[in-house]
XYZ file of C-alpha atoms in Angstrom:
754
model
C 39.986 -3.381 111.883
C 37.536 -0.496 111.621
C 34.381 -0.452 109.313
C 32.420 2.181 107.515
C 29.166 3.104 108.710
C 30.103 3.340 112.513
C 30.040 -0.716 113.121
C 32.104 -1.420 116.879
C 35.352 -2.710 116.513
C 36.989 -6.444 116.730
C 39.795 -7.225 119.147
C 42.357 -10.120 117.589
C 43.473 -13.746 119.783
C 45.637 -13.396 122.642
C 48.689 -15.379 122.876
C 48.481 -16.811 126.211
C 52.074 -19.080 125.716
C 54.238 -21.141 122.896
C 53.983 -25.047 122.526
C 57.751 -26.073 120.575
C 56.553 -28.549 118.104
C 60.439 -29.901 117.353
C 61.342 -30.504 120.748
C 57.552 -33.010 121.241
C 58.297 -34.596 117.625
C 61.846 -35.282 118.630
C 60.631 -36.959 122.322
C 57.914 -39.093 120.216
C 59.563 -40.212 117.148
C 62.165 -43.368 116.798
C 65.467 -42.604 117.964
C 68.099 -41.913 115.061
C 71.330 -44.058 115.115
C 73.856 -41.806 115.320
C 77.202 -39.298 117.447
C 74.407 -36.316 118.472
C 72.378 -39.165 121.105
C 75.086 -39.786 123.006
C 74.933 -35.931 123.812
C 71.278 -36.126 124.926
C 71.528 -39.334 127.063
C 72.557 -36.846 130.334
C 75.428 -37.287 132.596
C 74.987 -40.904 132.987
C 75.164 -41.607 129.588
C 77.757 -39.614 128.743
C 79.738 -41.738 131.678
C 78.217 -45.296 130.457
C 79.720 -44.059 126.615
C 82.904 -43.455 127.989
C 83.367 -46.905 129.477
C 82.278 -48.015 125.990
C 84.563 -45.902 124.261
C 87.692 -47.346 126.427
C 87.063 -51.224 125.447
C 89.439 -52.672 123.034
C 87.850 -53.994 120.239
C 88.170 -57.689 119.270
C 91.174 -58.915 117.320
C 90.502 -61.056 113.787
C 91.841 -64.075 113.292
C 92.808 -62.917 109.480
C 96.092 -61.007 111.057
C 97.777 -64.696 111.637
C 99.920 -63.347 114.358
C 101.838 -65.390 116.300
C 100.073 -67.693 119.041
C 101.461 -68.038 122.511
C 99.909 -71.124 124.368
C 101.418 -70.261 127.477
C 99.516 -67.279 127.959
C 96.378 -68.714 126.735
C 95.090 -68.982 130.009
C 95.947 -66.069 131.723
C 94.327 -63.921 128.796
C 91.468 -65.865 128.930
C 91.348 -64.752 132.505
C 91.596 -61.512 132.145
C 89.209 -61.310 129.195
C 86.526 -62.489 131.590
C 87.715 -59.772 134.207
C 87.628 -57.275 131.493
C 83.889 -58.764 130.241
C 82.575 -58.046 133.649
C 84.060 -54.716 134.475
C 82.480 -53.566 131.250
C 79.357 -55.234 131.705
C 79.091 -53.258 135.001
C 79.638 -50.236 133.227
C 77.203 -50.951 130.495
C 74.501 -51.700 133.562
C 75.470 -48.426 134.497
C 74.942 -46.765 131.401
C 71.722 -48.264 130.931
C 70.826 -47.056 134.351
C 71.376 -43.328 132.748
C 69.981 -43.616 129.367
C 68.368 -46.666 127.869
C 68.691 -44.774 124.257
C 72.331 -45.273 124.780
C 72.134 -49.274 125.657
C 70.570 -49.232 122.214
C 72.726 -47.205 120.391
C 75.922 -49.318 121.443
C 74.017 -52.473 120.814
C 73.215 -51.442 117.465
C 76.709 -50.332 116.488
C 78.121 -53.379 117.614
C 79.881 -52.955 120.495
C 77.910 -55.337 123.041
C 79.755 -57.548 125.028
C 82.301 -59.890 123.224
C 81.486 -64.308 123.840
C 83.622 -66.321 125.954
C 85.955 -68.071 123.956
C 85.913 -71.687 123.809
C 88.856 -73.519 124.958
C 89.818 -76.614 122.740
C 93.614 -78.780 123.325
C 95.531 -78.166 120.885
C 98.264 -80.942 119.951
C 102.399 -79.860 119.927
C 102.518 -81.158 116.336
C 99.968 -78.747 115.309
C 101.619 -76.127 117.294
C 105.151 -76.429 115.567
C 103.451 -76.533 112.368
C 101.591 -73.185 113.039
C 104.956 -71.947 113.806
C 106.278 -73.422 111.009
C 104.240 -71.816 108.278
C 104.418 -68.477 110.021
C 107.917 -68.211 109.693
C 107.687 -68.988 106.259
C 105.225 -66.779 105.525
C 107.318 -63.729 107.454
C 110.746 -64.892 105.342
C 109.072 -64.562 102.196
C 110.586 -62.521 100.013
C 107.492 -61.552 98.188
C 106.229 -58.653 100.386
C 104.379 -56.799 97.953
C 101.538 -59.222 98.158
C 98.998 -58.890 100.374
C 98.906 -61.596 103.065
C 95.234 -63.314 101.425
C 96.732 -63.417 98.068
C 100.096 -64.859 99.378
C 98.288 -67.370 101.296
C 96.153 -68.285 98.539
C 99.217 -68.408 96.393
C 101.421 -70.859 98.732
C 97.973 -73.323 99.306
C 97.846 -73.592 95.592
C 101.804 -74.381 95.464
C 101.133 -77.044 97.806
C 98.294 -78.522 96.700
C 100.713 -78.891 93.142
C 103.302 -80.815 94.454
C 101.334 -82.953 96.124
C 100.235 -83.905 92.928
C 103.388 -84.305 91.410
C 104.330 -86.824 94.044
C 101.015 -88.947 93.602
C 101.640 -88.859 89.829
C 105.529 -89.881 90.168
C 104.248 -92.374 92.547
C 101.683 -93.587 90.308
C 104.505 -94.261 87.386
C 107.012 -95.510 89.621
C 104.357 -98.498 90.766
C 103.390 -98.702 86.802
C 107.055 -99.126 85.766
C 107.285 -102.152 88.291
C 106.487 -105.421 87.579
C 105.364 -107.925 90.068
C 107.039 -111.401 88.829
C 106.808 -114.910 90.384
C 109.548 -117.241 89.998
C 109.565 -117.919 86.479
C 107.647 -116.295 83.643
C 106.921 -117.009 80.188
C 107.874 -114.842 77.074
C 104.301 -114.096 76.308
C 103.344 -113.397 80.334
C 106.246 -110.618 80.136
C 105.377 -109.513 77.495
C 101.513 -108.833 78.008
C 102.811 -107.158 81.822
C 105.013 -104.925 80.131
C 102.220 -104.335 77.192
C 105.008 -104.781 74.062
C 104.946 -106.740 71.033
C 106.232 -110.338 71.692
C 108.207 -110.622 68.847
C 110.266 -106.834 70.358
C 110.343 -109.567 73.645
C 111.942 -112.015 71.692
C 114.271 -110.029 69.508
C 115.742 -108.678 72.458
C 116.008 -111.809 74.117
C 117.839 -113.090 70.785
C 120.138 -110.039 70.694
C 121.314 -110.935 74.044
C 122.394 -114.564 72.827
C 119.585 -116.311 74.452
C 117.076 -118.233 72.152
C 113.360 -118.309 73.206
C 110.178 -119.342 72.404
C 106.745 -118.301 73.210
C 105.796 -120.182 76.206
C 109.681 -120.524 77.461
C 110.168 -119.812 80.860
C 112.939 -117.076 81.714
C 115.074 -117.055 84.811
C 115.393 -114.162 86.998
C 118.690 -112.985 85.563
C 117.115 -112.655 81.797
C 114.058 -111.441 83.030
C 116.163 -108.534 84.613
C 117.558 -107.415 81.570
C 114.995 -107.704 79.213
C 112.737 -105.217 81.754
C 115.194 -102.915 81.831
C 115.550 -102.554 78.318
C 112.326 -101.719 78.197
C 112.758 -99.441 81.276
C 110.737 -101.429 84.077
C 111.715 -102.687 87.274
C 111.532 -106.115 88.240
C 109.850 -107.282 92.078
C 109.903 -110.885 92.620
C 106.899 -111.601 94.452
C 107.920 -115.268 95.114
C 111.567 -114.928 96.858
C 110.008 -116.711 99.975
C 108.806 -119.531 98.149
C 112.186 -120.145 95.787
C 114.218 -119.605 99.544
C 112.317 -122.277 101.320
C 113.907 -124.425 99.173
C 117.138 -125.285 101.099
C 120.128 -125.479 98.373
C 122.666 -127.931 100.027
C 126.382 -127.286 99.221
C 128.434 -130.261 98.595
C 132.006 -130.811 99.334
C 135.093 -132.070 97.411
C 136.000 -135.091 98.912
C 132.257 -135.984 97.860
C 132.267 -135.472 94.262
C 132.640 -138.638 92.226
C 132.239 -138.632 88.563
C 129.358 -139.128 86.629
C 128.383 -139.855 83.014
C 127.935 -136.649 80.292
C 124.612 -136.117 79.190
C 124.572 -135.462 75.501
C 121.854 -133.810 73.261
C 121.585 -134.158 69.904
C 119.960 -131.550 67.688
C 119.967 -131.200 64.065
C 117.119 -130.282 61.515
C 114.116 -132.560 60.851
C 114.599 -135.884 58.944
C 118.682 -135.373 58.941
C 119.408 -138.598 60.865
C 119.468 -137.588 64.717
C 116.837 -140.998 66.023
C 118.538 -143.135 63.418
C 122.323 -142.140 65.242
C 120.365 -143.034 68.278
C 118.280 -146.416 67.021
C 121.967 -147.773 66.124
C 123.913 -146.963 69.420
C 120.753 -148.396 71.381
C 120.509 -151.244 68.903
C 116.200 -150.103 69.069
C 114.440 -148.800 66.210
C 112.468 -146.001 67.497
C 111.325 -144.255 64.743
C 109.304 -147.287 63.585
C 106.953 -145.940 66.594
C 106.731 -142.681 65.829
C 104.167 -140.666 63.489
C 105.026 -139.740 60.103
C 108.869 -140.850 61.194
C 109.732 -137.590 62.244
C 110.446 -137.516 66.584
C 107.527 -134.920 68.163
C 109.232 -135.738 71.736
C 112.378 -135.357 73.715
C 113.863 -139.168 74.547
C 116.347 -139.827 77.056
C 118.011 -142.953 76.934
C 121.177 -144.345 78.928
C 123.337 -146.378 77.152
C 126.397 -148.476 77.779
C 129.199 -148.439 75.845
C 131.696 -151.851 74.527
C 133.982 -150.415 77.041
C 131.504 -150.555 80.583
C 130.826 -146.455 80.333
C 127.624 -144.985 80.399
C 126.351 -142.248 78.316
C 122.556 -140.206 78.553
C 121.244 -139.376 75.630
C 118.712 -136.546 74.603
C 116.805 -136.867 71.548
C 115.185 -133.385 70.647
C 112.893 -133.060 67.490
C 114.090 -130.912 64.521
C 110.900 -129.653 63.620
C 110.836 -125.967 63.926
C 107.474 -125.972 66.465
C 109.732 -128.055 68.832
C 111.959 -124.945 69.809
C 111.391 -124.811 73.020
C 112.652 -128.560 73.411
C 115.844 -127.529 71.748
C 116.520 -125.142 74.126
C 115.766 -127.476 76.694
C 117.849 -129.926 75.706
C 120.611 -127.406 75.507
C 119.940 -126.071 78.812
C 120.295 -129.490 81.045
C 122.771 -131.082 78.637
C 127.005 -131.284 78.892
C 127.286 -131.442 75.590
C 125.612 -131.844 71.826
C 125.974 -133.369 69.028
C 124.858 -131.354 65.719
C 123.704 -133.339 62.743
C 124.121 -132.132 59.597
C 122.882 -134.293 56.126
C 125.885 -134.520 53.696
C 123.736 -134.545 50.646
C 121.741 -131.277 52.474
C 123.121 -128.286 53.786
C 122.851 -126.618 57.162
C 119.230 -125.412 57.778
C 117.205 -123.187 59.526
C 116.645 -125.780 62.432
C 120.577 -126.512 62.499
C 121.298 -122.903 63.234
C 118.816 -122.461 65.345
C 120.186 -125.266 67.655
C 123.833 -123.993 67.037
C 122.587 -121.068 68.720
C 120.813 -123.131 71.552
C 124.552 -124.689 71.849
C 126.160 -121.699 72.167
C 123.608 -119.267 74.331
C 124.035 -122.419 77.312
C 127.711 -122.502 76.897
C 127.642 -126.038 75.756
C 130.865 -127.642 73.823
C 129.357 -129.098 70.236
C 130.897 -132.161 68.058
C 129.591 -131.988 64.312
C 128.692 -135.083 62.852
C 127.852 -135.162 58.928
C 125.595 -137.891 58.434
C 124.306 -139.779 55.094
C 127.595 -139.921 53.795
C 126.606 -143.022 52.033
C 124.557 -141.221 49.436
C 125.378 -140.666 46.251
C 125.057 -137.068 46.648
C 126.824 -136.489 49.910
C 129.753 -133.199 50.090
C 131.084 -133.263 53.412
C 133.362 -130.678 52.250
C 130.406 -128.412 51.346
C 128.708 -129.010 54.968
C 131.802 -127.826 56.541
C 132.463 -124.598 54.073
C 129.288 -123.449 55.542
C 129.580 -124.009 58.817
C 132.920 -121.931 57.974
C 131.303 -118.930 57.390
C 129.153 -119.404 60.450
C 132.483 -118.616 61.782
C 132.290 -122.275 62.796
C 135.151 -123.967 61.973
C 136.281 -127.925 62.652
C 139.503 -129.367 63.452
C 139.977 -130.784 59.767
C 139.759 -126.847 58.875
C 142.095 -125.552 61.814
C 138.837 -124.683 64.094
C 138.720 -125.549 67.649
C 135.219 -127.694 66.979
C 135.506 -131.728 66.332
C 133.533 -133.278 63.783
C 133.257 -136.811 62.292
C 132.070 -138.012 59.359
C 129.333 -140.676 59.420
C 126.447 -142.991 58.179
C 123.760 -143.687 60.808
C 122.298 -146.225 59.055
C 125.818 -148.318 58.704
C 127.057 -147.907 61.070
C 129.984 -145.965 59.932
C 132.349 -143.511 61.885
C 129.975 -143.754 65.098
C 132.432 -145.386 66.624
C 134.908 -142.345 66.210
C 132.362 -140.227 67.031
C 131.671 -141.986 70.402
C 135.370 -141.267 71.228
C 135.608 -137.764 70.442
C 132.300 -137.191 72.395
C 133.524 -139.030 75.280
C 137.063 -136.991 74.583
C 134.698 -134.118 75.640
C 133.654 -135.034 78.024
C 136.693 -135.654 80.013
C 137.751 -132.415 79.760
C 134.435 -131.012 80.997
C 135.599 -133.245 84.332
C 131.568 -133.820 85.031
C 131.264 -134.884 88.850
C 128.223 -134.985 91.523
C 127.317 -136.184 94.726
C 125.281 -139.037 94.809
C 124.773 -139.489 98.346
C 122.249 -136.494 98.717
C 118.876 -136.123 98.060
C 118.643 -135.917 94.477
C 117.725 -132.471 92.212
C 116.911 -132.616 88.589
C 114.868 -131.362 85.662
C 111.490 -132.834 83.990
C 112.103 -133.465 80.604
C 108.331 -134.621 79.760
C 105.334 -135.144 81.315
C 101.619 -137.092 80.301
C 99.027 -138.240 81.469
C 98.774 -142.348 81.412
C 94.985 -144.028 81.642
C 96.367 -146.821 83.754
C 99.374 -145.125 85.643
C 98.479 -141.589 85.753
C 100.494 -138.728 85.365
C 104.068 -139.937 84.567
C 107.265 -137.987 84.558
C 110.297 -138.580 82.381
C 113.390 -136.752 84.625
C 116.533 -136.801 84.230
C 118.633 -136.588 87.918
C 121.467 -134.017 87.521
C 122.660 -134.398 91.622
C 122.104 -136.258 94.093
C 120.297 -140.338 94.127
C 116.495 -140.783 93.947
C 114.791 -143.736 95.760
C 111.304 -145.094 95.814
C 109.625 -143.865 98.493
C 111.098 -139.826 98.020
C 108.824 -136.929 98.312
C 109.470 -135.055 95.194
C 108.246 -131.225 94.191
C 108.319 -130.332 90.683
C 106.912 -126.705 90.480
C 103.113 -126.485 91.143
C 103.344 -130.544 91.521
C 104.742 -132.903 94.045
C 103.800 -136.575 95.434
C 105.761 -139.973 96.801
C 108.010 -142.111 94.206
C 105.396 -144.679 94.222
C 107.553 -146.460 90.914
C 110.574 -146.079 88.797
C 111.192 -147.263 85.346
C 114.062 -147.175 82.648
C 113.444 -146.163 79.318
C 112.825 -149.675 78.195
C 110.330 -149.755 80.779
C 112.587 -151.841 83.500
C 111.443 -151.299 87.271
C 114.799 -149.899 88.708
C 114.775 -148.803 92.747
C 117.083 -145.324 91.976
C 118.770 -143.582 89.772
C 122.116 -141.714 90.050
C 123.269 -138.709 88.445
C 123.055 -138.117 84.896
C 120.512 -141.134 84.692
C 116.869 -140.506 83.324
C 114.225 -142.647 84.935
C 110.506 -142.660 84.183
C 108.597 -141.659 87.597
C 104.651 -142.451 88.961
C 103.246 -141.051 92.195
C 103.032 -137.132 91.448
C 99.713 -135.323 91.707
C 99.731 -133.677 88.434
C 101.696 -132.967 85.449
C 104.676 -130.607 86.199
C 105.577 -128.296 83.114
C 108.578 -129.720 81.019
C 111.676 -127.973 82.104
C 110.621 -127.279 85.609
C 113.394 -127.866 88.451
C 112.534 -131.067 90.798
C 114.048 -131.173 94.464
C 113.045 -133.928 97.038
C 111.812 -132.885 100.137
C 112.051 -134.110 103.929
C 108.577 -134.063 104.478
C 104.910 -134.301 102.103
C 103.810 -131.180 104.219
C 106.536 -129.069 103.494
C 106.387 -130.212 99.901
C 102.551 -129.451 99.961
C 102.782 -126.047 101.365
C 105.263 -124.930 98.572
C 103.252 -126.239 96.131
C 100.166 -124.428 97.502
C 102.047 -121.086 97.675
C 103.442 -121.504 94.131
C 99.853 -122.217 92.181
C 98.649 -118.812 94.486
C 101.550 -117.133 92.894
C 100.671 -118.741 89.637
C 96.860 -117.967 89.487
C 97.949 -113.932 90.962
C 100.408 -113.893 87.737
C 97.227 -115.262 85.398
C 95.273 -112.423 86.849
C 97.466 -109.529 86.059
C 98.433 -111.390 82.747
C 94.879 -111.090 81.374
C 94.496 -108.802 79.331
C 91.247 -107.057 78.729
C 90.037 -105.559 75.588
C 90.725 -101.872 76.048
C 89.421 -98.813 73.764
C 91.937 -98.722 71.776
C 91.982 -101.810 71.418
C 88.092 -101.576 70.185
C 89.053 -98.639 68.062
C 92.291 -100.476 66.405
C 89.850 -103.490 65.082
C 87.166 -100.734 64.194
C 89.533 -98.966 61.883
C 90.886 -102.783 60.350
C 87.073 -103.247 59.749
C 87.472 -106.910 59.503
C 88.674 -108.592 62.551
C 88.257 -111.800 63.576
C 89.181 -114.138 66.356
C 89.795 -117.960 66.609
C 89.952 -119.707 69.830
C 90.893 -123.093 70.431
C 91.566 -125.522 73.045
C 94.719 -128.012 72.463
C 94.892 -131.232 74.037
C 98.158 -133.261 74.079
C 99.653 -136.691 74.828
C 102.855 -134.759 76.181
C 103.502 -131.780 77.504
C 106.741 -130.744 75.483
C 104.000 -131.336 72.216
C 101.032 -129.582 73.617
C 103.563 -126.760 74.259
C 105.056 -126.631 70.682
C 101.614 -127.194 69.095
C 100.282 -123.674 71.258
C 103.467 -121.881 70.591
C 102.496 -122.574 66.516
C 99.326 -121.315 66.605
C 100.060 -118.251 68.750
C 102.311 -117.284 66.460
C 100.235 -117.597 63.128
C 98.288 -114.226 64.767
C 98.052 -111.452 62.532
C 96.593 -108.029 63.044
C 92.750 -109.351 61.354
C 93.205 -112.797 62.748
C 94.001 -112.862 66.197
C 94.828 -116.949 67.765
C 93.486 -117.680 71.289
C 94.358 -120.584 72.669
C 91.898 -120.475 75.743
C 92.996 -124.017 77.248
C 96.308 -126.338 77.142
C 96.281 -129.387 79.289
C 97.326 -133.428 78.684
C 94.787 -136.286 78.682
C 91.991 -137.063 76.976
C 89.823 -134.458 75.613
C 86.957 -134.915 78.277
C 83.662 -133.280 78.953
C 84.965 -130.588 80.221
C 87.123 -129.224 77.966
C 83.994 -129.717 75.280
C 81.827 -127.598 77.584
C 83.877 -125.080 77.503
C 84.715 -125.017 73.833
C 80.819 -124.880 73.459
C 80.738 -121.747 75.755
C 83.855 -119.330 74.263
C 82.837 -120.577 70.461
C 86.502 -122.500 70.267
C 87.159 -125.515 68.165
C 89.425 -128.418 70.141
C 92.774 -129.691 68.885
C 93.394 -133.346 69.799
C 97.061 -134.339 69.089
C 97.844 -137.783 69.435
C 94.912 -137.863 72.212
C 91.329 -139.157 71.583
C 87.902 -138.004 73.120
C 85.745 -139.901 75.332
C 82.277 -141.322 74.525
C 80.762 -138.923 76.525
C 83.089 -136.481 75.425
C 82.391 -137.011 71.914
C 78.347 -137.378 72.467
C 78.330 -133.743 74.001
C 80.275 -132.147 71.397
C 77.979 -133.981 68.403
C 74.816 -132.259 70.843
C 76.502 -128.951 71.270
C 78.140 -128.618 67.611
C 81.496 -128.588 68.929
C 84.372 -129.177 66.244
C 87.080 -131.396 67.320
C 90.305 -131.428 64.969
C 92.565 -134.912 66.269
C 96.017 -134.863 64.233
C 99.096 -136.923 64.986
C 101.875 -134.466 63.270
C 102.470 -131.691 63.926
C 102.679 -130.205 60.850
C 99.249 -131.050 59.390
C 97.561 -129.742 62.657
C 99.722 -126.082 61.950
C 98.939 -126.207 58.198
C 95.024 -126.751 58.790
C 94.916 -124.275 61.279
C 96.586 -121.755 58.753
C 93.865 -123.167 56.239
C 90.904 -122.376 58.359
C 92.312 -118.371 58.790
C 92.672 -117.954 55.470
C 89.242 -119.196 54.996
C 88.063 -116.459 57.787
C 89.517 -113.764 55.630
C 87.618 -111.609 53.532
C 88.971 -112.117 49.830
C 90.097 -109.044 47.802
C 88.122 -107.655 45.340
C 90.777 -107.277 42.297
C 90.117 -105.313 38.776
C 90.939 -107.878 35.639
C 91.096 -106.629 32.516
C 89.397 -108.637 29.670
C 89.728 -106.485 26.830
C 89.482 -102.940 25.527
C 87.267 -101.771 22.000
C 87.788 -98.662 20.032
C 84.987 -96.456 19.077
C 85.095 -95.425 14.828
C 81.390 -94.059 14.398
C 78.968 -93.299 16.789
C 74.851 -93.219 16.431
C 72.735 -90.890 18.187
C 69.024 -92.641 18.260
C 66.287 -91.437 20.038
C 65.050 -92.527 23.204
C 68.505 -95.036 22.953
C 70.743 -92.628 23.533
C 74.261 -92.504 21.965
C 75.484 -96.091 20.241
C 78.958 -96.447 19.766
C 80.474 -98.769 16.518
C 83.683 -100.478 17.771
C 86.144 -102.586 16.916
C 87.677 -105.153 19.832
C 91.569 -104.492 19.755
C 92.312 -106.719 22.367
C 90.731 -109.505 24.649
C 86.814 -109.580 24.454
C 83.969 -107.408 25.561
C 81.623 -109.353 27.403
C 77.379 -108.304 28.411
C 77.063 -106.922 32.055
C 80.654 -106.399 32.275
C 82.479 -102.988 33.811
C 83.884 -100.722 31.486
C 86.112 -97.445 31.292
C 85.403 -94.777 28.821
C 89.198 -93.861 27.915
C 89.852 -90.407 25.927
C 92.952 -88.962 25.500
C 94.678 -91.739 27.976
C 92.247 -89.851 30.763
C 89.190 -91.924 32.181
C 86.293 -90.044 31.447
C 83.550 -92.447 32.893
C 83.335 -95.863 34.818
C 79.765 -97.383 34.646
C 78.428 -100.611 33.198
C 77.927 -101.736 29.933
C 74.227 -101.414 28.434
C 73.984 -103.140 25.068
C 76.136 -104.866 23.061
C 75.168 -106.322 19.597
C 76.279 -107.529 16.482
C 74.898 -107.771 13.315
C 71.630 -106.715 14.419
C 71.909 -109.201 17.246
C 72.398 -109.209 21.158
C 75.763 -111.074 21.958
C 77.031 -112.376 25.006
C 80.568 -111.710 24.265
C 82.702 -110.371 21.283
C 86.573 -111.123 20.601
C 89.409 -109.556 19.158
C 89.021 -108.440 15.606
C 85.247 -108.223 15.424
C 83.425 -105.363 15.283
C 80.464 -104.509 17.444
C 77.572 -102.380 18.645
C 77.648 -101.280 22.380
C 76.195 -98.437 24.416
C 77.015 -97.651 28.115
C 74.310 -97.575 30.447
C 73.842 -93.693 31.505
C 76.392 -92.364 29.934
C 75.640 -90.605 26.086
C 78.898 -88.489 25.432
C 80.384 -91.032 23.188
C 82.774 -89.624 20.660
C 85.113 -91.615 17.779
C 88.386 -92.312 18.688
C 87.487 -93.676 22.291
C 88.835 -96.441 24.004
C 86.173 -98.491 25.921
C 88.052 -100.892 28.263
C 86.290 -103.762 29.905
C 86.771 -105.166 33.379
C 85.754 -107.496 35.742
C 85.957 -107.015 39.634
C 87.337 -110.830 41.083
C 87.591 -112.112 44.439
C 91.048 -113.053 45.104
C 91.722 -115.912 48.314
C 93.325 -114.384 50.744
C 96.696 -116.006 52.006
C 98.853 -115.621 55.518
């Protein structure tokens, strides 16, 4: 560059050499991830890279390929060798260039971990093979493997859930029962109404009551009717008692067992009194039989007959059923001056269901209004034709008071017995039925039994239900001591450790230890059954009670003199239950009312009903202190009627409207600060002060309210009767017009009845 003025020239910079900044920056900055790095790694890096690329990629498990267990060891060994070889290559690669090592690690191609060997069972192998084959042979080829596997898993879970639900449903439909259960227990276990079970039994020809025990065959039929299976958990207990078979040459003739049945007050006990020459009626409370009586009668020709006398009251259904079950033939007594009553029909049905021959005795023919032909006509209408009318049933007209026709009746009974050809083996251990049981203050537990086969002797070990004991003493029905009792002979025995249930079968056992074991097993099963049949309050039950609104429970404890009466009374009381009031019999037992009964009643807010028993002094004192009510009765229908009355008192009364009068509005007067006053004429009944009224216009109710004021001749009056005029106003309502009808009514409480 030259400047004007002759100044000297200045030279520019001399370039000695060039610096490659891009190469300098490339060597100092961090290494980029990429394929170009491998090129800059040199020859050794390239060799290491080649070795790295030669490695096999790790196989993922998601492929679900078949695993060969036998080759697992060899594969593991080869993989170890390959890993070591590849490790050597990598080390060579690292010596060639450190950048290659870091690139391989970041790329996820480092050395594989050594596999952990686990023991594989043969079952797992087979299961895996089956699953793999199932997946390979599946028709659904379009789905992905993962989706297909999830679908199979869902289906397997659904199948397992279905199987579990089916098993639970099958278990819920299986009833676990003991040897004998009552109708009530069976209804509770199946969760069906008790009336449905009774109706089902009656449709099968079996007359039952709530507390009656059912045999296995009947239980199976009833359970099958409601769709339930039965499983007897006490099979080993019932099989523990060996049943001896009697040889034909050992059998001997035995007296017949005859049950006398019929309606109350038709003369059953009077007939037996005449036959036995005793007056049993005088000792019965209220003049009606309330227990089963068993009597062995010797006739004039030396032959014996055992009679069972059953109560005729409707509450003793179970007793009549028991009598028909253990008898050989029945005498059905019908009063000639009455008709065939419901209890008579029930007794006939019991006898027919048990397959027992029937002899009809038409009693009270000595009365002026007696009409035996009418009774035969009513029996014919029920399809029971007597021999006089060309039928197959024997009948005899008798008078139990005077003895008319009684001998002829006995002849017909013995003729029926001869046709039955009754035999038993007296030379074996005794078996039979419990007729009645009670608790005697001086003698302990007393059982009235009927020996049906074998011979019972003093000292025999006896097992009846859940009770056992050694026979200490035996008495006949006249309270005379006897040493043994043969077939068809009723006796009273002492020595049991409790009161067996009436209707139970008794057996004579070899040893007391064997009897104790079976009794304890039965007791345990009975407790288990009690736990299964104890009904707890469910949400549905609470909802039902709330819907009813006025629900009550009446808890009762029943104590009686004999087991049959306690059962009959409990049965009748439970039947009184309605939708609004439920009767709970918390406890029933025989014997006097004790302190424990009063304590239970106080804890559960119950009343105690004593049937022909009395409380002890200590129990009476505790009851007075705790405010427990004890009701004592001697006649069963009085107890039932009083409980029914108590239940009616618990019911909320119904509110009913009762129209007391109507008045027609003839003129209206509007008065300020008062409202509309109607001048009306009472057409019917009367209008009372303070009553409720309806205003009716053209037959339509316009207003319902209360009467405001009622006057006659400017005077306030309490009521205005028919035919008189009055002035009235309706409280809070002024739209009254001429021609309106004012209807006066009262709300009356009406006592509910069951």
